[in-house]
Coordinates of C-alpha atoms and ligand atoms in Angstrom, one line a residue:
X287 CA 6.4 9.1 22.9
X288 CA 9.0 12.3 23.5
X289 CA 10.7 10.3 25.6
X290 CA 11.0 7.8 22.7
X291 CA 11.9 10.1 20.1
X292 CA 14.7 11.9 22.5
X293 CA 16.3 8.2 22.2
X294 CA 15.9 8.1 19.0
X295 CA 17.1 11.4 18.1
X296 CA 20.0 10.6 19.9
X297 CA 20.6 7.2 18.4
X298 CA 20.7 9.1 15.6
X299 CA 23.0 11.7 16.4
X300 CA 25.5 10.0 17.9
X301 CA 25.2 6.9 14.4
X302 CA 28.3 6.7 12.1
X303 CA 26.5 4.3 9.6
X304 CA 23.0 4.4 9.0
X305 CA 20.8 2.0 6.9
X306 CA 17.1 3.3 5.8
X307 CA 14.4 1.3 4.3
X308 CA 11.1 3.3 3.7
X309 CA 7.8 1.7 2.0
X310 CA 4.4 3.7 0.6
X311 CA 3.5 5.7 3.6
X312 CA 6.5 7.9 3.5
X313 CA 4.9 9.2 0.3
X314 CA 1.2 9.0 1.7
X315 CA 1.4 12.8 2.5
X316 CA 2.3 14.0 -1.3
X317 CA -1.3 11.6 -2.1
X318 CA 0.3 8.6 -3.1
X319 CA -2.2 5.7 -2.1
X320 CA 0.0 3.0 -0.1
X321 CA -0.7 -0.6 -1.0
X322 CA -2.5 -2.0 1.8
X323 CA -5.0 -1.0 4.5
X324 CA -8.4 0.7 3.7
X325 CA -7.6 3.1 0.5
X326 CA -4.5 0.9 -0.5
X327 CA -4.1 0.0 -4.0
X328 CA -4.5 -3.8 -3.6
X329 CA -7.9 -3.3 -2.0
X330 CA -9.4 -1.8 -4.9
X331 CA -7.0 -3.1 -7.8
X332 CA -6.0 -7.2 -8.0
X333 CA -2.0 -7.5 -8.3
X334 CA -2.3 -10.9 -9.4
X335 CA -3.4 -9.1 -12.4
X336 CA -1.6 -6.0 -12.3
X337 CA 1.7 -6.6 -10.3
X338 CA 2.5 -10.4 -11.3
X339 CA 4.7 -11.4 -14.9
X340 CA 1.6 -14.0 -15.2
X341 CA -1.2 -11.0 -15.2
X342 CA 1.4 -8.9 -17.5
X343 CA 1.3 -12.3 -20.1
X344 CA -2.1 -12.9 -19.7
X345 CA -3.2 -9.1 -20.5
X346 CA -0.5 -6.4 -21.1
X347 CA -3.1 -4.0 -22.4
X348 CA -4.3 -4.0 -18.9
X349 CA -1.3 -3.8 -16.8
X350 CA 0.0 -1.1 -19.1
X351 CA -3.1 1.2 -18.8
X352 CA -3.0 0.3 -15.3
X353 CA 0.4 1.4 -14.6
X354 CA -0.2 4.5 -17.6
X355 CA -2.5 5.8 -15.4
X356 CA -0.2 5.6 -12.0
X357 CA 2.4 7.3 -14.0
X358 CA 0.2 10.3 -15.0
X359 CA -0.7 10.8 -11.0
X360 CA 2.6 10.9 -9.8
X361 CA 3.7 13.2 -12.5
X362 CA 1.8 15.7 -10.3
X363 CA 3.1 14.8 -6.7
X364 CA 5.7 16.6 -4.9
X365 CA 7.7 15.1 -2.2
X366 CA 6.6 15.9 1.3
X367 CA 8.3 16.9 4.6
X368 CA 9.0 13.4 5.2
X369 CA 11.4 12.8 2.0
X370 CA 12.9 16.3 2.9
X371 CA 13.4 15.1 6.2
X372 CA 15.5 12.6 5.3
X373 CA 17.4 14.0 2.6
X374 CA 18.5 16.4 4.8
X375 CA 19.7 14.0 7.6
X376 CA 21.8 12.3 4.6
X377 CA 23.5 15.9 4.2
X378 CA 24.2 15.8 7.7
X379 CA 25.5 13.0 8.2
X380 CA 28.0 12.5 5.5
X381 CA 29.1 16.1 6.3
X382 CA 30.1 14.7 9.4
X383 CA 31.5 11.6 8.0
X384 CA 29.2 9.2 8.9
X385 CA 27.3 6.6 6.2
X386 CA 23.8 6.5 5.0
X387 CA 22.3 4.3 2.5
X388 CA 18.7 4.2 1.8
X389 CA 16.8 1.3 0.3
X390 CA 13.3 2.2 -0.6
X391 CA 9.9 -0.1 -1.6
X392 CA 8.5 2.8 -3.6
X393 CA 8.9 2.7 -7.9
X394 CA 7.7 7.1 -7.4
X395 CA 11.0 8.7 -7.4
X396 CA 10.2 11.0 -4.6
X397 CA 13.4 10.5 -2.3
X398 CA 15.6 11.3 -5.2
X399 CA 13.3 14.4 -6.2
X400 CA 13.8 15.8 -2.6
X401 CA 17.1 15.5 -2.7
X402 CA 18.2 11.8 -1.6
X403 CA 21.6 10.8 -3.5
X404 CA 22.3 7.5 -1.9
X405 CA 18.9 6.0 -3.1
X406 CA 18.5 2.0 -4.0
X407 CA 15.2 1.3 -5.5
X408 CA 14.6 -1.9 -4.5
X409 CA 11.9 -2.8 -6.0
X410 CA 12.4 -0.8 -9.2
X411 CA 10.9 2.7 -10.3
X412 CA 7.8 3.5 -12.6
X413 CA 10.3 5.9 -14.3
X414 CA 12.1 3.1 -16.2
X415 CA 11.0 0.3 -18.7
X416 CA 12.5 -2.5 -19.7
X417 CA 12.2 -5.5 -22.2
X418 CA 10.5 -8.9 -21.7
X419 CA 12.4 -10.0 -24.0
X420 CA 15.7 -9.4 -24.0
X421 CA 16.1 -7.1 -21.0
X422 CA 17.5 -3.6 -22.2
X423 CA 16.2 -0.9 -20.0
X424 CA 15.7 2.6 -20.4
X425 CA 14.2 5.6 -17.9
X426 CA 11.8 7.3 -20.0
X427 CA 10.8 9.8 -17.0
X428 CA 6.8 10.3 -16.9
X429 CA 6.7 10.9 -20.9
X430 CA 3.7 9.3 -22.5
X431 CA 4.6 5.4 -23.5
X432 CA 2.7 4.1 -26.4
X433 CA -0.3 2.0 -25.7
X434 CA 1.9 -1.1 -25.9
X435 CA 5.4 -0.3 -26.5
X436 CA 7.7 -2.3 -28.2
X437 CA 11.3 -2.6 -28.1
X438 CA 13.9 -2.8 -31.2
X439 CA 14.2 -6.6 -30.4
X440 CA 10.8 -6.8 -31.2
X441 CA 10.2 -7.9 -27.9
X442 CA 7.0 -6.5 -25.5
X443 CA 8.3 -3.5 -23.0
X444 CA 7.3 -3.8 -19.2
X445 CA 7.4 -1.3 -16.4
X446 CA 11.0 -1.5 -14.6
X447 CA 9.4 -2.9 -11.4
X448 CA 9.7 -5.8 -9.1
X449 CA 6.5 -8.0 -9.2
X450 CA 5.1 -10.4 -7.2
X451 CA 7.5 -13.9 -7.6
X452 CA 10.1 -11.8 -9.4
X453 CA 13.4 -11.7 -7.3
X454 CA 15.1 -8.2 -6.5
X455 CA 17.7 -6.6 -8.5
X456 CA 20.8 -8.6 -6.8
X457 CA 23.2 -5.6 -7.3
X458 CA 20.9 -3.4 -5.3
X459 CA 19.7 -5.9 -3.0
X460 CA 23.4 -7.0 -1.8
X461 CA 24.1 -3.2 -1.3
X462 CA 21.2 -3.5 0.9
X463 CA 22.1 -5.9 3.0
X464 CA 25.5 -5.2 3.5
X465 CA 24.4 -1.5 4.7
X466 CA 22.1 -3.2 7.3
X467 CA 24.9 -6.1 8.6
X468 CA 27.2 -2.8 8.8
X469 CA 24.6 -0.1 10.3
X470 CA 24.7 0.9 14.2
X471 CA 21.4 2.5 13.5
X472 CA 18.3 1.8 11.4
X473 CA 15.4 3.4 10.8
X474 CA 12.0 2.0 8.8
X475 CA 9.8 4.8 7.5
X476 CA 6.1 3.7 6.3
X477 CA 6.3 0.3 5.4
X478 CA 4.0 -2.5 6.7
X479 CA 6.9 -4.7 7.2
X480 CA 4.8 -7.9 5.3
X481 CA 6.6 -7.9 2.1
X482 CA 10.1 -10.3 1.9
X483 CA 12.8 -10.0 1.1
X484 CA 13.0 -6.2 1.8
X485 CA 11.2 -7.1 5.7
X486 CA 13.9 -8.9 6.4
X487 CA 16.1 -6.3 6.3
X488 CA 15.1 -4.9 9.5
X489 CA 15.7 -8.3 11.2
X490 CA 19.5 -8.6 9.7
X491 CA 20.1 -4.7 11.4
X492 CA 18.3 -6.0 14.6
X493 CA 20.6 -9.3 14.5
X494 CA 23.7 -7.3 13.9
X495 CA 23.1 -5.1 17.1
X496 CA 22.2 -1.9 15.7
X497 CA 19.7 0.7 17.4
X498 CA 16.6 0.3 15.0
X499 CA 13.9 3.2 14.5
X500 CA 10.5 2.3 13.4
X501 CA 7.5 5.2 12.2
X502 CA 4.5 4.5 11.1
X503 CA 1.5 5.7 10.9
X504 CA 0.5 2.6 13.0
X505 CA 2.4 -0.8 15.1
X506 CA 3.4 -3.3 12.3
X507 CA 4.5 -6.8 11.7
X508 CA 7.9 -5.3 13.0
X509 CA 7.3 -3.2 15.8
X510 CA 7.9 -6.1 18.5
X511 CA 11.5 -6.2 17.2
X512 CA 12.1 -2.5 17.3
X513 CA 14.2 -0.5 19.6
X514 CA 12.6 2.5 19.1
X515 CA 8.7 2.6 17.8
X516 CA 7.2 6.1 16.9
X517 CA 3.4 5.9 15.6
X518 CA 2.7 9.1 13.6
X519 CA 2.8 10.4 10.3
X520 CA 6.1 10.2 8.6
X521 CA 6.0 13.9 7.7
X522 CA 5.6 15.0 11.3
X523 CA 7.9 12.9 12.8
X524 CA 10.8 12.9 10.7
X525 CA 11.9 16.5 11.0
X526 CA 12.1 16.2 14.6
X527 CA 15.1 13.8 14.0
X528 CA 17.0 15.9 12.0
Ligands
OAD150 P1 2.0 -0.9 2.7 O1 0.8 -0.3 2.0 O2 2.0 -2.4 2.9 O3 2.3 -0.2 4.1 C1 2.3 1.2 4.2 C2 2.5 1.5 5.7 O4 2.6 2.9 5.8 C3 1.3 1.1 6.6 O5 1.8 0.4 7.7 C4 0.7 2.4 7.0 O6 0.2 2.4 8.3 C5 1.9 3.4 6.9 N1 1.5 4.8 6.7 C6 0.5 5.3 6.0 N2 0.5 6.7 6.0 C7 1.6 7.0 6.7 C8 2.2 8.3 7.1 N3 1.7 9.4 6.7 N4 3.3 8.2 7.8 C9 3.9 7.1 8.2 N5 3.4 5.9 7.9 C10 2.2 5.8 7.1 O7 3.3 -0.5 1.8 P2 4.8 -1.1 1.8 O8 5.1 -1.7 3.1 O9 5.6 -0.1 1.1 O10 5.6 -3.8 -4.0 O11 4.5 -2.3 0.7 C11 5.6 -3.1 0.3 C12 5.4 -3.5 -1.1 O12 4.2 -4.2 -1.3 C13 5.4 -2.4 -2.1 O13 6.7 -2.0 -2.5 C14 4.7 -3.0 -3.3 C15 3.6 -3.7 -2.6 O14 3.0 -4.8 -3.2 C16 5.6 -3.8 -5.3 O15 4.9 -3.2 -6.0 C17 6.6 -4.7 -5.9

Protein backbone atom coordinates (compact mmCIF):
# COMPACT_ATOMS: atom_id res chain seq x y z
CA UNK A 1 0.00 0.00 0.00
CA UNK A 2 2.93 2.95 0.71
CA UNK A 3 4.45 1.78 -2.11
CA UNK A 4 1.18 2.43 -4.02
CA UNK A 5 0.42 5.68 -2.60
CA UNK A 6 4.26 7.02 -3.27
CA UNK A 7 3.08 6.39 -7.11
CA UNK A 8 0.31 7.86 -6.68
CA UNK A 9 1.48 10.84 -4.85
CA UNK A 10 3.79 11.26 -7.54
CA UNK A 11 1.35 10.87 -10.38
CA UNK A 12 -0.01 13.50 -8.82
CA UNK A 13 2.64 15.78 -8.35
CA UNK A 14 4.08 15.66 -11.38
CA UNK A 15 -0.08 15.99 -13.29
CA UNK A 16 -0.78 19.19 -15.27
CA UNK A 17 -4.64 18.29 -15.77
CA UNK A 18 -6.46 16.52 -13.34
CA UNK A 19 -10.09 15.10 -13.57
CA UNK A 20 -11.89 14.04 -10.11
CA UNK A 21 -15.06 12.25 -9.76
CA UNK A 22 -16.07 11.38 -6.05
CA UNK A 23 -19.42 9.54 -5.01
CA UNK A 24 -21.13 9.17 -1.21
CA UNK A 25 -18.17 7.77 0.69
CA UNK A 26 -16.08 10.89 0.45
CA UNK A 27 -18.80 12.39 2.64
CA UNK A 28 -19.28 9.10 4.88
CA UNK A 29 -16.89 10.61 7.48
CA UNK A 30 -19.14 13.98 8.12
CA UNK A 31 -22.19 10.94 8.72
CA UNK A 32 -23.71 11.12 5.47
CA UNK A 33 -25.17 7.47 4.83
CA UNK A 34 -23.76 6.43 1.24
CA UNK A 35 -26.31 4.63 -0.97
CA UNK A 36 -25.38 1.21 -1.12
CA UNK A 37 -23.83 -1.53 1.12
CA UNK A 38 -25.05 -2.35 4.65
CA UNK A 39 -26.30 1.19 6.22
CA UNK A 40 -26.80 2.65 2.59
CA UNK A 41 -29.89 4.56 1.90
CA UNK A 42 -31.36 2.19 -0.68
CA UNK A 43 -31.16 -0.73 1.77
CA UNK A 44 -33.54 0.81 4.04
CA UNK A 45 -35.48 3.34 1.71
CA UNK A 46 -36.87 2.11 -2.00
CA UNK A 47 -35.67 4.75 -4.82
CA UNK A 48 -38.15 3.47 -7.14
CA UNK A 49 -40.28 5.41 -4.87
CA UNK A 50 -38.14 8.05 -3.72
CA UNK A 51 -35.38 8.69 -6.45
CA UNK A 52 -37.56 7.91 -9.76
CA UNK A 53 -39.94 10.91 -11.69
CA UNK A 54 -42.63 7.79 -11.58
CA UNK A 55 -42.44 7.47 -7.46
CA UNK A 56 -42.31 11.55 -7.43
CA UNK A 57 -45.93 11.34 -9.77
CA UNK A 58 -47.27 8.58 -7.98
CA UNK A 59 -46.68 10.27 -4.41
CA UNK A 60 -44.92 13.66 -4.02
CA UNK A 61 -46.05 13.96 -0.39
CA UNK A 62 -43.64 11.16 0.07
CA UNK A 63 -40.71 11.91 -1.88
CA UNK A 64 -40.84 15.42 -0.46
CA UNK A 65 -40.89 14.45 3.16
CA UNK A 66 -38.39 12.05 2.20
CA UNK A 67 -36.01 14.34 0.78
CA UNK A 68 -37.32 17.26 3.75
CA UNK A 69 -35.93 15.06 6.05
CA UNK A 70 -32.35 14.53 4.22
CA UNK A 71 -32.15 18.16 3.87
CA UNK A 72 -32.57 18.83 7.63
CA UNK A 73 -29.51 16.16 8.40
CA UNK A 74 -27.16 17.61 6.17
CA UNK A 75 -27.93 21.06 7.40
CA UNK A 76 -25.81 19.83 10.39
CA UNK A 77 -22.76 18.03 8.57
CA UNK A 78 -19.51 19.59 8.15
CA UNK A 79 -17.17 18.55 5.46
CA UNK A 80 -14.41 16.23 6.54
CA UNK A 81 -10.64 15.83 5.93
CA UNK A 82 -11.38 14.23 2.86
CA UNK A 83 -13.21 17.32 1.06
CA UNK A 84 -10.42 19.45 2.67
CA UNK A 85 -8.02 17.27 1.16
CA UNK A 86 -8.96 17.90 -1.97
CA UNK A 87 -9.86 21.39 -2.02
CA UNK A 88 -6.54 22.03 -1.10
CA UNK A 89 -4.82 19.97 -3.88
CA UNK A 90 -7.13 22.22 -6.24
CA UNK A 91 -5.24 25.35 -4.67
CA UNK A 92 -2.15 23.68 -5.41
CA UNK A 93 -2.47 22.84 -8.46
CA UNK A 94 -3.83 25.76 -10.22
CA UNK A 95 -1.14 27.75 -8.30
CA UNK A 96 1.16 25.91 -10.25
CA UNK A 97 -0.75 26.10 -13.44
CA UNK A 98 -1.98 22.94 -13.75
CA UNK A 99 -6.02 21.95 -14.30
CA UNK A 100 -8.49 20.37 -12.01
CA UNK A 101 -12.07 19.81 -12.53
CA UNK A 102 -14.12 17.85 -10.20
CA UNK A 103 -17.37 16.04 -11.06
CA UNK A 104 -19.12 14.79 -8.03
CA UNK A 105 -22.31 12.08 -7.50
CA UNK A 106 -23.24 13.81 -4.21
CA UNK A 107 -26.59 16.48 -4.24
CA UNK A 108 -24.79 17.64 -0.22
CA UNK A 109 -22.75 20.55 -1.16
CA UNK A 110 -19.80 19.57 0.94
CA UNK A 111 -16.83 19.97 -1.73
CA UNK A 112 -18.01 23.45 -2.31
CA UNK A 113 -18.38 24.09 1.63
CA UNK A 114 -14.66 23.04 2.03
CA UNK A 115 -13.56 25.05 -0.31
CA UNK A 116 -13.87 23.28 -3.89
CA UNK A 117 -14.42 26.07 -6.72
CA UNK A 118 -14.29 23.95 -9.78
CA UNK A 119 -17.24 21.73 -8.61
CA UNK A 120 -19.84 20.00 -11.27
CA UNK A 121 -22.66 18.45 -9.62
CA UNK A 122 -23.49 15.83 -11.70
CA UNK A 123 -26.14 14.60 -10.46
CA UNK A 124 -27.67 17.71 -9.06
CA UNK A 125 -27.68 19.24 -5.39
CA UNK A 126 -30.46 18.92 -2.60
CA UNK A 127 -29.79 22.73 -2.23
CA UNK A 128 -31.80 23.58 -5.38
CA UNK A 129 -35.42 23.02 -6.64
CA UNK A 130 -36.90 23.13 -9.70
CA UNK A 131 -40.29 22.89 -11.51
CA UNK A 132 -41.99 19.83 -13.09
CA UNK A 133 -43.56 21.91 -14.95
CA UNK A 134 -41.92 24.29 -16.64
CA UNK A 135 -38.43 23.91 -15.39
CA UNK A 136 -37.34 27.29 -13.53
CA UNK A 137 -34.90 26.43 -10.84
CA UNK A 138 -33.95 28.11 -7.86
CA UNK A 139 -31.27 27.17 -4.77
CA UNK A 140 -33.16 27.73 -1.78
CA UNK A 141 -30.14 26.60 0.54
CA UNK A 142 -31.46 24.21 3.58
CA UNK A 143 -34.44 26.75 4.28
CA UNK A 144 -37.62 24.96 5.18
CA UNK A 145 -39.78 24.25 1.71
CA UNK A 146 -43.40 24.02 2.21
CA UNK A 147 -45.02 20.66 2.52
CA UNK A 148 -45.55 20.72 -1.25
CA UNK A 149 -44.26 23.62 -2.89
CA UNK A 150 -45.59 25.15 -5.76
CA UNK A 151 -44.16 27.21 -8.35
CA UNK A 152 -45.70 30.61 -10.03
CA UNK A 153 -46.57 28.49 -13.08
CA UNK A 154 -48.71 26.68 -10.99
CA UNK A 155 -46.71 23.72 -11.63
CA UNK A 156 -45.44 21.02 -8.70
CA UNK A 157 -41.67 21.86 -7.46
CA UNK A 158 -39.14 18.84 -7.27
CA UNK A 159 -35.78 18.50 -5.64
CA UNK A 160 -32.94 19.65 -8.31
CA UNK A 161 -31.58 16.03 -8.56
CA UNK A 162 -30.83 13.53 -11.11
CA UNK A 163 -33.21 10.42 -10.62
CA UNK A 164 -33.15 7.14 -11.77
CA UNK A 165 -33.94 7.18 -15.89
CA UNK A 166 -33.48 10.91 -15.86
CA UNK A 167 -30.45 11.90 -18.09
CA UNK A 168 -27.54 14.25 -16.64
CA UNK A 169 -27.43 17.86 -16.99
CA UNK A 170 -25.66 17.90 -20.61
CA UNK A 171 -23.83 21.15 -19.90
CA UNK A 172 -22.16 19.66 -16.85
CA UNK A 173 -21.85 16.28 -18.13
CA UNK A 174 -19.86 17.38 -21.48
CA UNK A 175 -17.57 19.40 -19.12
CA UNK A 176 -17.09 16.19 -17.58
CA UNK A 177 -16.09 14.28 -20.12
CA UNK A 178 -14.04 16.55 -21.85
CA UNK A 179 -11.94 16.98 -18.40
CA UNK A 180 -11.45 13.11 -18.43
CA UNK A 181 -10.51 12.75 -22.50
CA UNK A 182 -8.00 15.65 -21.55
CA UNK A 183 -6.67 14.53 -17.93
CA UNK A 184 -3.03 12.79 -17.48
CA UNK A 185 -4.29 11.88 -14.03
CA UNK A 186 -7.57 10.75 -12.47
CA UNK A 187 -8.56 10.10 -9.34
CA UNK A 188 -12.10 8.37 -7.99
CA UNK A 189 -12.85 9.04 -4.39
CA UNK A 190 -15.84 6.84 -2.68
CA UNK A 191 -17.94 5.88 -5.36
CA UNK A 192 -18.98 2.24 -6.07
CA UNK A 193 -18.34 2.66 -9.64
CA UNK A 194 -22.10 0.94 -10.53
CA UNK A 195 -23.97 3.91 -11.43
CA UNK A 196 -23.72 5.08 -15.54
CA UNK A 197 -23.16 7.35 -17.03
CA UNK A 198 -20.87 9.02 -14.35
CA UNK A 199 -18.88 5.16 -14.14
CA UNK A 200 -17.96 5.59 -17.36
CA UNK A 201 -16.03 8.32 -16.79
CA UNK A 202 -13.25 6.53 -15.24
CA UNK A 203 -13.10 4.22 -18.42
CA UNK A 204 -12.90 7.36 -20.98
CA UNK A 205 -9.64 8.69 -18.52
CA UNK A 206 -8.29 5.05 -18.61
CA UNK A 207 -8.83 4.92 -22.51
CA UNK A 208 -7.20 8.26 -22.99
CA UNK A 209 -3.98 7.10 -21.17
CA UNK A 210 -4.09 8.89 -18.06
CA UNK A 211 -2.66 7.58 -14.62
CA UNK A 212 -5.99 6.81 -12.69
CA UNK A 213 -6.19 6.82 -8.70
CA UNK A 214 -8.87 4.83 -7.11
CA UNK A 215 -9.88 5.09 -2.90
CA UNK A 216 -12.23 3.50 -1.41
CA UNK A 217 -13.07 2.24 1.48
CA UNK A 218 -13.18 -1.19 -0.33
CA UNK A 219 -12.12 -2.85 -4.35
CA UNK A 220 -15.09 -1.82 -6.61
CA UNK A 221 -16.56 -2.52 -9.92
CA UNK A 222 -13.54 -0.36 -11.19
CA UNK A 223 -10.62 -1.37 -9.37
CA UNK A 224 -9.41 -3.99 -12.21
CA UNK A 225 -9.00 -0.93 -14.47
CA UNK A 226 -7.16 1.20 -12.07
CA UNK A 227 -3.57 2.16 -12.13
CA UNK A 228 -3.38 2.94 -8.75
CA UNK A 229 -5.95 1.33 -6.07
CA UNK A 230 -5.79 2.53 -2.39
CA UNK A 231 -8.47 0.85 0.04
CA UNK A 232 -8.99 3.14 3.03
CA UNK A 233 -11.04 5.70 4.24
CA UNK A 234 -11.18 8.73 2.05
CA UNK A 235 -10.32 11.09 4.96
CA UNK A 236 -7.20 9.24 5.79
CA UNK A 237 -5.89 8.78 2.68
CA UNK A 238 -6.42 11.86 0.87
CA UNK A 239 -4.22 14.22 2.84
CA UNK A 240 -1.31 12.08 2.22
CA UNK A 241 -1.66 13.13 -1.47
CA UNK A 242 -1.61 16.59 -0.96
P1 LIG B 1 -22.39 4.12 -3.25
O1 LIG B 1 -23.15 4.07 -1.98
O2 LIG B 1 -22.83 3.24 -4.35
O3 LIG B 1 -20.85 3.80 -2.97
C1 LIG B 1 -20.13 4.44 -1.95
C2 LIG B 1 -18.73 3.86 -1.91
O4 LIG B 1 -18.01 4.57 -0.93
C3 LIG B 1 -18.67 2.38 -1.54
O5 LIG B 1 -17.86 1.67 -2.49
C4 LIG B 1 -17.99 2.38 -0.16
O6 LIG B 1 -17.12 1.28 0.04
C5 LIG B 1 -17.19 3.66 -0.21
N1 LIG B 1 -16.91 4.27 1.11
C6 LIG B 1 -17.67 4.28 2.23
N2 LIG B 1 -17.08 4.98 3.21
C7 LIG B 1 -15.90 5.43 2.72
C8 LIG B 1 -14.83 6.20 3.24
N3 LIG B 1 -14.83 6.68 4.50
N4 LIG B 1 -13.78 6.47 2.42
C9 LIG B 1 -13.74 5.99 1.17
N5 LIG B 1 -14.72 5.26 0.61
C10 LIG B 1 -15.79 4.98 1.37
O7 LIG B 1 -22.37 5.65 -3.69
P2 LIG B 1 -22.10 6.29 -5.14
O8 LIG B 1 -21.10 5.50 -5.90
O9 LIG B 1 -21.83 7.72 -4.91
O10 LIG B 1 -27.55 8.82 -7.31
O11 LIG B 1 -23.52 6.12 -5.81
C11 LIG B 1 -23.76 6.69 -7.08
C12 LIG B 1 -25.16 7.21 -7.18
O12 LIG B 1 -26.10 6.20 -6.82
C13 LIG B 1 -25.48 8.36 -6.24
O13 LIG B 1 -25.09 9.60 -6.73
C14 LIG B 1 -26.98 8.30 -6.11
C15 LIG B 1 -27.15 6.80 -6.01
O14 LIG B 1 -28.36 6.30 -6.41
C16 LIG B 1 -28.62 9.63 -7.22
O15 LIG B 1 -29.19 9.88 -6.19
C17 LIG B 1 -29.03 10.19 -8.53
Amino acid sequence: MNEILDKARLAMRNARRVAVLTGAGISAESGVPTYRGSGGLWSGFSSADLASPEGFARDPHKVWDWHNDRRMSLAQVKPNAGHLALAQLEQQLQARGATWTLATQNVDGLHQAAGSTNVLELHGTILAIRCNGCGLGRRVGFEPIAELPHCSCGGLMRPDIVWFGEMLPQTVWRAAVRSCQECDVMLTVGTSAQVYPAASLIEVAAENGAATIEVNLEPTAASGLVTYALHGKAGTILPQLV
